[in-house]
Coordinates of C-alpha atoms in Angstrom, one line a residue:
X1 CA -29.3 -5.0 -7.6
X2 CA -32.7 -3.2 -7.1
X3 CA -33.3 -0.5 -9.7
X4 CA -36.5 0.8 -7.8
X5 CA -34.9 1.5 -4.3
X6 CA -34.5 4.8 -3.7
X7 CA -32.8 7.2 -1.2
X8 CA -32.6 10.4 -0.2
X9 CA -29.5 12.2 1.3
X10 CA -30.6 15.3 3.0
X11 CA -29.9 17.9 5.6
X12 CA -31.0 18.6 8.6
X13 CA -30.9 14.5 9.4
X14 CA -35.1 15.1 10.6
X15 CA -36.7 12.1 12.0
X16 CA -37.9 9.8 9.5
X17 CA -39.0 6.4 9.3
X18 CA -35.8 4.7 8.5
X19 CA -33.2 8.0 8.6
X20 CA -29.7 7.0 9.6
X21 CA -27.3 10.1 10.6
X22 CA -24.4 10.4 8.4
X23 CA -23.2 13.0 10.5
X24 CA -24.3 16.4 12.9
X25 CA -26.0 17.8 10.2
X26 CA -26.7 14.9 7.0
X27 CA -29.4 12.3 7.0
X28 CA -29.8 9.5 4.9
X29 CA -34.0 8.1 4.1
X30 CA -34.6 5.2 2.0
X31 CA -38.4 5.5 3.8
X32 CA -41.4 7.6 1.4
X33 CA -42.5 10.0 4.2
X34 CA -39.1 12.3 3.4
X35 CA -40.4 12.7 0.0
X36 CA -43.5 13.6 1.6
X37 CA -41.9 16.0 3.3
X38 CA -40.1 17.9 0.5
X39 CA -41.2 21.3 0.6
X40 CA -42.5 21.7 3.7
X41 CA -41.4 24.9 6.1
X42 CA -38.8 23.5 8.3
X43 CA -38.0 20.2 6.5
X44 CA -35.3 19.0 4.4
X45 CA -34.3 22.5 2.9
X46 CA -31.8 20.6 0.6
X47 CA -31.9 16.9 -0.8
X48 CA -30.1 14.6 -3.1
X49 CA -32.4 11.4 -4.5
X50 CA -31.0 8.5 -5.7
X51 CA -32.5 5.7 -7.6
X52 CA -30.8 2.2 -7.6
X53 CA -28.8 0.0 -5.4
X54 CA -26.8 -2.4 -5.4
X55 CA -25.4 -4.8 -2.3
X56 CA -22.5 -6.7 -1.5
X57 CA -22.1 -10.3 0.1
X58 CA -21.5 -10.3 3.6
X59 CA -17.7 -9.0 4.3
X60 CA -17.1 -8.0 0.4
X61 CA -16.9 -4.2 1.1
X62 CA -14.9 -4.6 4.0
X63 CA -12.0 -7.1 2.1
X64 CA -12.6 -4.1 -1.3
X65 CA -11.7 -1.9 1.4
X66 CA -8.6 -3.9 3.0
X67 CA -7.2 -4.1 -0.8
X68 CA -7.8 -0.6 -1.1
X69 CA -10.0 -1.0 -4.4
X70 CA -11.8 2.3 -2.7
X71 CA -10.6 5.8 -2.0
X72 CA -12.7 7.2 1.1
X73 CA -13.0 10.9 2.3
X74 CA -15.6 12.0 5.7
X75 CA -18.5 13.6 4.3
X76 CA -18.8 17.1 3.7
X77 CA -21.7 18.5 3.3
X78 CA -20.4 21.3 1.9
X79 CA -19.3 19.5 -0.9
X80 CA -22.8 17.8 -1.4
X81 CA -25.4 20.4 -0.8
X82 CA -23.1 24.0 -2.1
X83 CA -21.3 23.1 -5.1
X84 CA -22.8 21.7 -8.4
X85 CA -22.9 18.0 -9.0
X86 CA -19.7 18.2 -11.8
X87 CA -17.7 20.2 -9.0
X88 CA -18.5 17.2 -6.5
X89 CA -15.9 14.9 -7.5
X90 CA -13.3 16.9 -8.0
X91 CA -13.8 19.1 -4.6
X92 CA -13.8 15.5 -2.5
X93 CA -10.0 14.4 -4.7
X94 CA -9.0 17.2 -3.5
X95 CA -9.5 16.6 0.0
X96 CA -7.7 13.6 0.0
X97 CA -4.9 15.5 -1.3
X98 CA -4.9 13.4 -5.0
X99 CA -4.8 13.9 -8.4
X100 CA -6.9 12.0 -11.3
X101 CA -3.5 12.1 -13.2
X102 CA -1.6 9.9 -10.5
X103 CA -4.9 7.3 -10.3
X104 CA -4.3 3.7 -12.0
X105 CA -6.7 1.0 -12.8
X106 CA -4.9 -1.6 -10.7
X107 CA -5.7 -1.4 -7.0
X108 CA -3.6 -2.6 -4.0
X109 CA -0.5 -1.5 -2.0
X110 CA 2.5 0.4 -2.5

């Protein structure tokens, strides 16, 4: 856990030190020089920061994944960048189709 690493999710993806492209249109910058940016004509018109992070051990997401402890959706960046943050969550549940009332605390298969 590192609770002074930061990110930035941003759009357009730019060219940064360390950007990796989420997708067409959506960058992701844990490098300084996108904050430097902010504001700038042309530059990331719409961001997202983030402070903290936390890590797994090698192979840990991947076996969370298998036992389907997490519920996964392709970003939209419609759904970051145009609704309000308390809209966020539900808009993405809905895209998968699922309901907070049919969600349990026990992960796994049917």
């Amino acid at each position: 856990i590192q609770l002074d690493r930061g990110f930035v999710l941003h759009r357009p993806v730019g060219h940064w030190q360390s950007t990796l492209a989420i997708n067409g249109d959506v960058g992701l910058t844990s490098s300084r020089d996108v904050l430097a940016s902010v504001g700038k004509e042309g530059l990331p018109s719409e961001i997202i920061v983030s402070l903290g992070y936390a890590g797994w051990d090698a192979g840990q997401l991947e076996e969370e994944l298998a036992q389907n402890s997490w519920l996964t959706v392709p970003a939209k960046a419609s759904i970051l960048f145009e609704l309000p943050p308390e809209e966020r969550l539900p808009a993405a549940m809905q895209k998968l189709g699922v309901s907070f009332t049919q969600l349990s605390d026990v992960a796994g298969h049917a």
